[in-house]
Amino acid sequence: MIPFVSRAPQAEQRLWVKALAKALPEEHIMPFAELSEEQKNTCELAIVANPDPSELLALPELKWVHSVWAGVERMVMELDRPRFSIVRLIDPELASTMSEAVLAWSLFLHREMYAYQEQQERKDWRQRPMVRAQDRRISVLGLGELGKTSALRLKENGFEVSGWSRRPKTIQGVSCFHGQEGLYELLRQSDILICLLPLTEQTRGILNQDSLAYLPQNSSIINFARGAIIDEQALLSALDKQVSHAVLDVFTQEPLPQNHPYWQHPNISVLPHVSAPTHPASASQIVANNIRRYRERGEMPQIVDVNIGY
């Protein structure tokens, strides 16, 4: 018996339980709320999606949990050095989905579609200067699997692509930077800046008033990572200066509050966290395969380093 532990609405939980049960027919998957006290005392693993930490702590024999999401920083932060291991979802399909969104919204900014939307509202018939893809410098913050796949997809479409990571990395055809000075150098040459960083103590607020000031005039930003990576007030200030447009899919508080200034800002495109949604079918199959290997051979999947959050 494996509990599914989540703060999601009941309808969403039922959807996940159904998908997981189909992928793991040999196991009994059930919502945490339906567990008896005896069952809680025998669970050694759980499948989770934004779980309530108190529910995980109510499973005294828990050895590890498998998230159906790639991002687990909230769970790591709320549990504060858990006694059990955490496994996050590593889904190749997720990287492809993210790179598709990165390309789509990079083209939106590259071809200045936001400006033509504004012109339509004013009935302004005016052609804007064309910039060739090879003359548009796009930078990717974060060169993990999502960042690497997205950088290569942009490169395949003719853009000049650079990337930044905490530690040195090499990607063919992509200019790679690392460290604090490398970050500033990357920002200086970013016509479009794409954020795909994990949220850690080191990356929280990494795009702030000081760092955003390095961006060139008329640059633009895409954040498909986590809202807290960008300082909100610093971004709003930059949009009044050198940043022409921002595409934001993630926010410090979600859903974005109705009174938030992002909603009405003319130079911000707000998305409801849709850049790379986890698909229950593909995610459940990956979770199932990992659990089978553990059951059959005692092999643990790659676990999260709680010191860095991924």
GROMACS .gro file of C-alpha atoms in nm:
model
  310
    1MET     CA    1   0.000   0.000   0.000
    2ILE     CA    2   0.133   0.341  -0.104
    3PRO     CA    3  -0.032   0.666   0.008
    4PHE     CA    4  -0.072   0.964  -0.222
    5VAL     CA    5  -0.010   1.275  -0.014
    6SER     CA    6  -0.114   1.610  -0.159
    7ARG     CA    7  -0.275   1.944  -0.079
    8ALA     CA    8  -0.437   1.948  -0.424
    9PRO     CA    9  -0.818   1.961  -0.454
   10GLN     CA   10  -0.991   1.624  -0.415
   11ALA     CA   11  -1.076   1.603  -0.785
   12GLU     CA   12  -0.709   1.648  -0.880
   13GLN     CA   13  -0.602   1.394  -0.620
   14ARG     CA   14  -0.845   1.138  -0.763
   15LEU     CA   15  -0.702   1.200  -1.110
   16TRP     CA   16  -0.350   1.128  -0.984
   17VAL     CA   17  -0.452   0.821  -0.786
   18LYS     CA   18  -0.626   0.681  -1.095
   19ALA     CA   19  -0.321   0.742  -1.318
   20LEU     CA   20  -0.080   0.597  -1.061
   21ALA     CA   21  -0.300   0.291  -1.005
   22LYS     CA   22  -0.306   0.228  -1.379
   23ALA     CA   23   0.074   0.253  -1.401
   24LEU     CA   24   0.127   0.044  -1.085
   25PRO     CA   25  -0.153  -0.218  -1.085
   26GLU     CA   26   0.043  -0.444  -0.849
   27GLU     CA   27   0.037  -0.178  -0.576
   28HIS     CA   28  -0.252  -0.034  -0.376
   29ILE     CA   29  -0.247   0.346  -0.419
   30MET     CA   30  -0.479   0.544  -0.194
   31PRO     CA   31  -0.518   0.904  -0.071
   32PHE     CA   32  -0.361   0.983   0.265
   33ALA     CA   33  -0.702   1.082   0.407
   34GLU     CA   34  -0.824   0.724   0.364
   35LEU     CA   35  -0.541   0.560   0.559
   36SER     CA   36  -0.613   0.392   0.890
   37GLU     CA   37  -0.377   0.455   1.182
   38GLU     CA   38  -0.242   0.102   1.139
   39GLN     CA   39  -0.169   0.165   0.771
   40LYS     CA   40   0.006   0.493   0.852
   41ASN     CA   41   0.243   0.302   1.079
   42THR     CA   42   0.351   0.063   0.801
   43CYS     CA   43   0.417   0.295   0.504
   44GLU     CA   44   0.781   0.303   0.395
   45LEU     CA   45   0.727   0.510   0.081
   46ALA     CA   46   0.476   0.765  -0.041
   47ILE     CA   47   0.393   0.945  -0.365
   48VAL     CA   48   0.349   1.319  -0.319
   49ALA     CA   49   0.238   1.639  -0.491
   50ASN     CA   50   0.286   1.949  -0.275
   51PRO     CA   51   0.222   1.748   0.043
   52ASP     CA   52   0.123   1.881   0.383
   53PRO     CA   53   0.438   1.821   0.593
   54SER     CA   54   0.229   1.720   0.895
   55GLU     CA   55   0.084   1.432   0.694
   56LEU     CA   56   0.428   1.307   0.597
   57LEU     CA   57   0.542   1.330   0.957
   58ALA     CA   58   0.241   1.114   1.051
   59LEU     CA   59   0.409   0.825   0.863
   60PRO     CA   60   0.676   0.712   1.115
   61GLU     CA   61   0.827   0.434   0.899
   62LEU     CA   62   0.865   0.648   0.588
   63LYS     CA   63   1.199   0.588   0.410
   64TRP     CA   64   1.146   0.797   0.095
   65VAL     CA   65   0.889   0.993  -0.099
   66HIS     CA   66   0.856   1.031  -0.474
   67SER     CA   67   0.725   1.364  -0.600
   68VAL     CA   68   0.522   1.372  -0.920
   69TRP     CA   69   0.660   1.723  -0.975
   70ALA     CA   70   1.010   1.830  -1.077
   71GLY     CA   71   1.017   2.117  -0.825
   72VAL     CA   72   1.041   2.012  -0.460
   73GLU     CA   73   1.191   2.323  -0.300
   74ARG     CA   74   0.874   2.403  -0.103
   75MET     CA   75   0.868   2.054   0.047
   76VAL     CA   76   1.237   2.075   0.136
   77MET     CA   77   1.187   2.415   0.299
   78GLU     CA   78   0.877   2.315   0.497
   79LEU     CA   79   1.019   1.986   0.626
   80ASP     CA   80   1.354   2.132   0.739
   81ARG     CA   81   1.589   1.837   0.703
   82PRO     CA   82   1.345   1.543   0.686
   83ARG     CA   83   1.437   1.201   0.822
   84PHE     CA   84   1.340   1.042   0.489
   85SER     CA   85   1.479   1.083   0.137
   86ILE     CA   86   1.305   1.287  -0.133
   87VAL     CA   87   1.298   1.193  -0.502
   88ARG     CA   88   1.181   1.448  -0.757
   89LEU     CA   89   1.035   1.374  -1.099
   90ILE     CA   90   1.289   1.364  -1.381
   91ASP     CA   91   1.081   1.344  -1.697
   92PRO     CA   92   1.243   1.377  -2.043
   93GLU     CA   93   0.902   1.477  -2.180
   94LEU     CA   94   0.900   1.770  -1.936
   95ALA     CA   95   1.222   1.908  -2.087
   96SER     CA   96   1.075   1.886  -2.436
   97THR     CA   97   0.752   2.056  -2.325
   98MET     CA   98   0.947   2.335  -2.155
   99SER     CA   99   1.168   2.391  -2.458
  100GLU     CA  100   0.855   2.422  -2.673
  101ALA     CA  101   0.721   2.697  -2.444
  102VAL     CA  102   1.061   2.867  -2.431
  103LEU     CA  103   1.080   2.875  -2.812
  104ALA     CA  104   0.720   2.995  -2.850
  105TRP     CA  105   0.753   3.288  -2.611
  106SER     CA  106   1.103   3.373  -2.731
  107LEU     CA  107   0.954   3.412  -3.078
  108PHE     CA  108   0.675   3.625  -2.926
  109LEU     CA  109   0.941   3.861  -2.791
  110HIS     CA  110   1.179   3.831  -3.086
  111ARG     CA  111   0.909   3.932  -3.337
  112GLU     CA  112   0.771   4.192  -3.094
  113MET     CA  113   0.419   4.050  -3.107
  114TYR     CA  114   0.332   4.235  -2.786
  115ALA     CA  115   0.404   4.564  -2.965
  116TYR     CA  116   0.176   4.473  -3.256
  117GLN     CA  117  -0.100   4.391  -3.006
  118GLU     CA  118  -0.064   4.741  -2.865
  119GLN     CA  119  -0.064   4.892  -3.213
  120GLN     CA  120  -0.385   4.709  -3.298
  121GLU     CA  121  -0.555   4.861  -2.993
  122ARG     CA  122  -0.455   5.207  -3.124
  123LYS     CA  123  -0.537   5.120  -3.489
  124ASP     CA  124  -0.174   5.200  -3.565
  125TRP     CA  125  -0.062   5.050  -3.900
  126ARG     CA  126   0.316   5.051  -3.867
  127GLN     CA  127   0.581   4.792  -3.954
  128ARG     CA  128   0.855   4.752  -3.696
  129PRO     CA  129   1.221   4.690  -3.795
  130MET     CA  130   1.301   4.323  -3.852
  131VAL     CA  131   1.580   4.163  -3.645
  132ARG     CA  132   1.729   3.839  -3.778
  133ALA     CA  133   1.739   3.540  -3.544
  134GLN     CA  134   2.119   3.522  -3.561
  135ASP     CA  135   2.133   3.882  -3.444
  136ARG     CA  136   1.911   3.821  -3.142
  137ARG     CA  137   2.107   3.723  -2.830
  138ILE     CA  138   1.913   3.488  -2.603
  139SER     CA  139   2.044   3.378  -2.263
  140VAL     CA  140   1.926   3.092  -2.044
  141LEU     CA  141   1.976   3.105  -1.667
  142GLY     CA  142   2.003   2.748  -1.542
  143LEU     CA  143   2.162   2.473  -1.750
  144GLY     CA  144   2.007   2.165  -1.596
  145GLU     CA  145   1.807   1.930  -1.816
  146LEU     CA  146   1.536   2.190  -1.881
  147GLY     CA  147   1.782   2.470  -1.951
  148LYS     CA  148   2.010   2.262  -2.170
  149THR     CA  149   1.723   2.128  -2.383
  150SER     CA  150   1.575   2.477  -2.420
  151ALA     CA  151   1.911   2.632  -2.511
  152LEU     CA  152   1.971   2.373  -2.782
  153ARG     CA  153   1.621   2.419  -2.924
  154LEU     CA  154   1.679   2.794  -2.950
  155LYS     CA  155   2.014   2.728  -3.117
  156GLU     CA  156   1.847   2.498  -3.369
  157ASN     CA  157   1.617   2.786  -3.461
  158GLY     CA  158   1.905   3.016  -3.549
  159PHE     CA  159   1.946   3.227  -3.234
  160GLU     CA  160   2.273   3.321  -3.070
  161VAL     CA  161   2.245   3.141  -2.736
  162SER     CA  162   2.435   3.172  -2.409
  163GLY     CA  163   2.376   3.004  -2.073
  164TRP     CA  164   2.468   3.045  -1.708
  165SER     CA  165   2.503   2.798  -1.422
  166ARG     CA  166   2.657   2.799  -1.075
  167ARG     CA  167   2.931   2.558  -1.181
  168PRO     CA  168   3.114   2.539  -1.517
  169LYS     CA  169   2.930   2.352  -1.794
  170THR     CA  170   2.993   2.284  -2.161
  171ILE     CA  171   2.718   2.267  -2.424
  172GLN     CA  172   2.813   2.252  -2.790
  173GLY     CA  173   2.715   2.569  -2.973
  174VAL     CA  174   2.619   2.752  -2.652
  175SER     CA  175   2.844   3.007  -2.481
  176CYS     CA  176   2.849   2.899  -2.116
  177PHE     CA  177   2.915   3.127  -1.818
  178HIS     CA  178   2.930   3.055  -1.445
  179GLY     CA  179   2.983   3.233  -1.114
  180GLN     CA  180   2.898   3.588  -1.014
  181GLU     CA  181   3.112   3.765  -1.274
  182GLY     CA  182   2.989   3.523  -1.537
  183LEU     CA  183   2.632   3.617  -1.449
  184TYR     CA  184   2.699   3.986  -1.500
  185GLU     CA  185   2.876   3.919  -1.830
  186LEU     CA  186   2.582   3.709  -1.949
  187LEU     CA  187   2.329   3.976  -1.852
  188ARG     CA  188   2.519   4.243  -2.045
  189GLN     CA  189   2.467   4.049  -2.368
  190SER     CA  190   2.106   3.931  -2.318
  191ASP     CA  191   1.846   4.069  -2.555
  192ILE     CA  192   1.608   3.803  -2.420
  193LEU     CA  193   1.676   3.656  -2.075
  194ILE     CA  194   1.510   3.323  -1.990
  195CYS     CA  195   1.504   3.205  -1.631
  196LEU     CA  196   1.495   2.827  -1.572
  197LEU     CA  197   1.682   2.817  -1.241
  198PRO     CA  198   1.575   2.603  -0.945
  199LEU     CA  199   1.473   2.804  -0.639
  200THR     CA  200   1.742   2.779  -0.371
  201GLU     CA  201   1.879   3.016  -0.110
  202GLN     CA  202   2.145   3.111  -0.366
  203THR     CA  203   1.898   3.185  -0.647
  204ARG     CA  204   1.623   3.354  -0.445
  205GLY     CA  205   1.612   3.715  -0.565
  206ILE     CA  206   1.912   3.664  -0.794
  207LEU     CA  207   1.741   3.895  -1.045
  208ASN     CA  208   1.725   4.210  -0.836
  209GLN     CA  209   1.783   4.582  -0.880
  210ASP     CA  210   2.160   4.540  -0.910
  211SER     CA  211   2.166   4.246  -1.150
  212LEU     CA  212   1.878   4.365  -1.371
  213ALA     CA  213   2.068   4.691  -1.427
  214TYR     CA  214   2.322   4.495  -1.634
  215LEU     CA  215   2.061   4.413  -1.900
  216PRO     CA  216   2.088   4.612  -2.226
  217GLN     CA  217   1.830   4.869  -2.329
  218ASN     CA  218   1.509   4.718  -2.475
  219SER     CA  219   1.586   4.372  -2.343
  220SER     CA  220   1.308   4.137  -2.233
  221ILE     CA  221   1.261   3.863  -1.975
  222ILE     CA  222   1.090   3.523  -1.955
  223ASN     CA  223   1.050   3.358  -1.614
  224PHE     CA  224   0.944   2.994  -1.632
  225ALA     CA  225   1.127   2.895  -1.311
  226ARG     CA  226   0.996   3.023  -0.976
  227GLY     CA  227   0.849   3.362  -0.891
  228ALA     CA  228   1.083   3.433  -0.599
  229ILE     CA  229   1.387   3.428  -0.827
  230ILE     CA  230   1.292   3.779  -0.948
  231ASP     CA  231   1.251   4.068  -0.707
  232GLU     CA  232   0.906   4.202  -0.800
  233GLN     CA  233   0.970   4.568  -0.726
  234ALA     CA  234   1.303   4.554  -0.907
  235LEU     CA  235   1.133   4.411  -1.216
  236LEU     CA  236   0.859   4.673  -1.212
  237SER     CA  237   1.127   4.940  -1.186
  238ALA     CA  238   1.331   4.786  -1.470
  239LEU     CA  239   1.020   4.781  -1.692
  240ASP     CA  240   1.011   5.158  -1.659
  241LYS     CA  241   1.374   5.178  -1.770
  242GLN     CA  242   1.563   4.931  -1.991
  243VAL     CA  243   1.336   4.622  -2.000
  244SER     CA  244   1.071   4.637  -2.272
  245HIS     CA  245   0.857   4.334  -2.182
  246ALA     CA  246   0.836   4.042  -1.937
  247VAL     CA  247   0.661   3.708  -1.984
  248LEU     CA  248   0.584   3.565  -1.639
  249ASP     CA  249   0.447   3.216  -1.579
  250VAL     CA  250   0.542   3.180  -1.211
  251PHE     CA  251   0.481   3.400  -0.909
  252THR     CA  252   0.566   3.421  -0.542
  253GLN     CA  253   0.196   3.373  -0.466
  254GLU     CA  254  -0.019   3.156  -0.692
  255PRO     CA  255  -0.281   3.215  -0.813
  256LEU     CA  256  -0.163   3.570  -0.870
  257PRO     CA  257  -0.375   3.798  -0.644
  258GLN     CA  258  -0.640   4.001  -0.823
  259ASN     CA  259  -0.493   4.330  -0.699
  260HIS     CA  260  -0.137   4.254  -0.809
  261PRO     CA  261   0.014   4.522  -1.037
  262TYR     CA  262   0.133   4.259  -1.286
  263TRP     CA  263  -0.224   4.205  -1.411
  264GLN     CA  264  -0.266   4.556  -1.550
  265HIS     CA  265   0.092   4.633  -1.647
  266PRO     CA  266   0.108   4.704  -2.022
  267ASN     CA  267   0.454   4.546  -2.055
  268ILE     CA  268   0.386   4.217  -1.876
  269SER     CA  269   0.229   3.900  -2.015
  270VAL     CA  270   0.082   3.693  -1.729
  271LEU     CA  271   0.049   3.317  -1.771
  272PRO     CA  272  -0.119   3.082  -1.516
  273HIS     CA  273   0.181   2.847  -1.460
  274VAL     CA  274   0.139   2.659  -1.789
  275SER     CA  275   0.486   2.656  -1.946
  276ALA     CA  276   0.557   2.289  -1.866
  277PRO     CA  277   0.266   2.120  -1.688
  278THR     CA  278   0.327   1.771  -1.552
  279HIS     CA  279   0.123   1.513  -1.741
  280PRO     CA  280  -0.023   1.250  -1.505
  281ALA     CA  281   0.019   0.963  -1.753
  282SER     CA  282   0.389   1.015  -1.830
  283ALA     CA  283   0.476   1.115  -1.473
  284SER     CA  284   0.296   0.813  -1.326
  285GLN     CA  285   0.487   0.578  -1.554
  286ILE     CA  286   0.821   0.721  -1.442
  287VAL     CA  287   0.720   0.696  -1.077
  288ALA     CA  288   0.602   0.338  -1.133
  289ASN     CA  289   0.929   0.232  -1.294
  290ASN     CA  290   1.131   0.381  -1.007
  291ILE     CA  291   0.916   0.208  -0.745
  292ARG     CA  292   0.941  -0.127  -0.926
  293ARG     CA  293   1.320  -0.106  -0.930
  294TYR     CA  294   1.314  -0.031  -0.559
  295ARG     CA  295   1.080  -0.321  -0.484
  296GLU     CA  296   1.267  -0.570  -0.704
  297ARG     CA  297   1.631  -0.469  -0.658
  298GLY     CA  298   1.635  -0.224  -0.368
  299GLU     CA  299   1.760   0.050  -0.601
  300MET     CA  300   1.679   0.404  -0.490
  301PRO     CA  301   1.630   0.668  -0.758
  302GLN     CA  302   1.849   0.978  -0.745
  303ILE     CA  303   1.761   1.164  -0.427
  304VAL     CA  304   1.737   1.538  -0.368
  305ASP     CA  305   2.024   1.715  -0.194
  306VAL     CA  306   1.827   1.901   0.074
  307ASN     CA  307   2.116   2.145   0.117
  308ILE     CA  308   2.064   2.288  -0.232
  309GLY     CA  309   1.698   2.192  -0.291
  310TYR     CA  310   1.728   1.972  -0.601
   0.00000   0.00000   0.00000
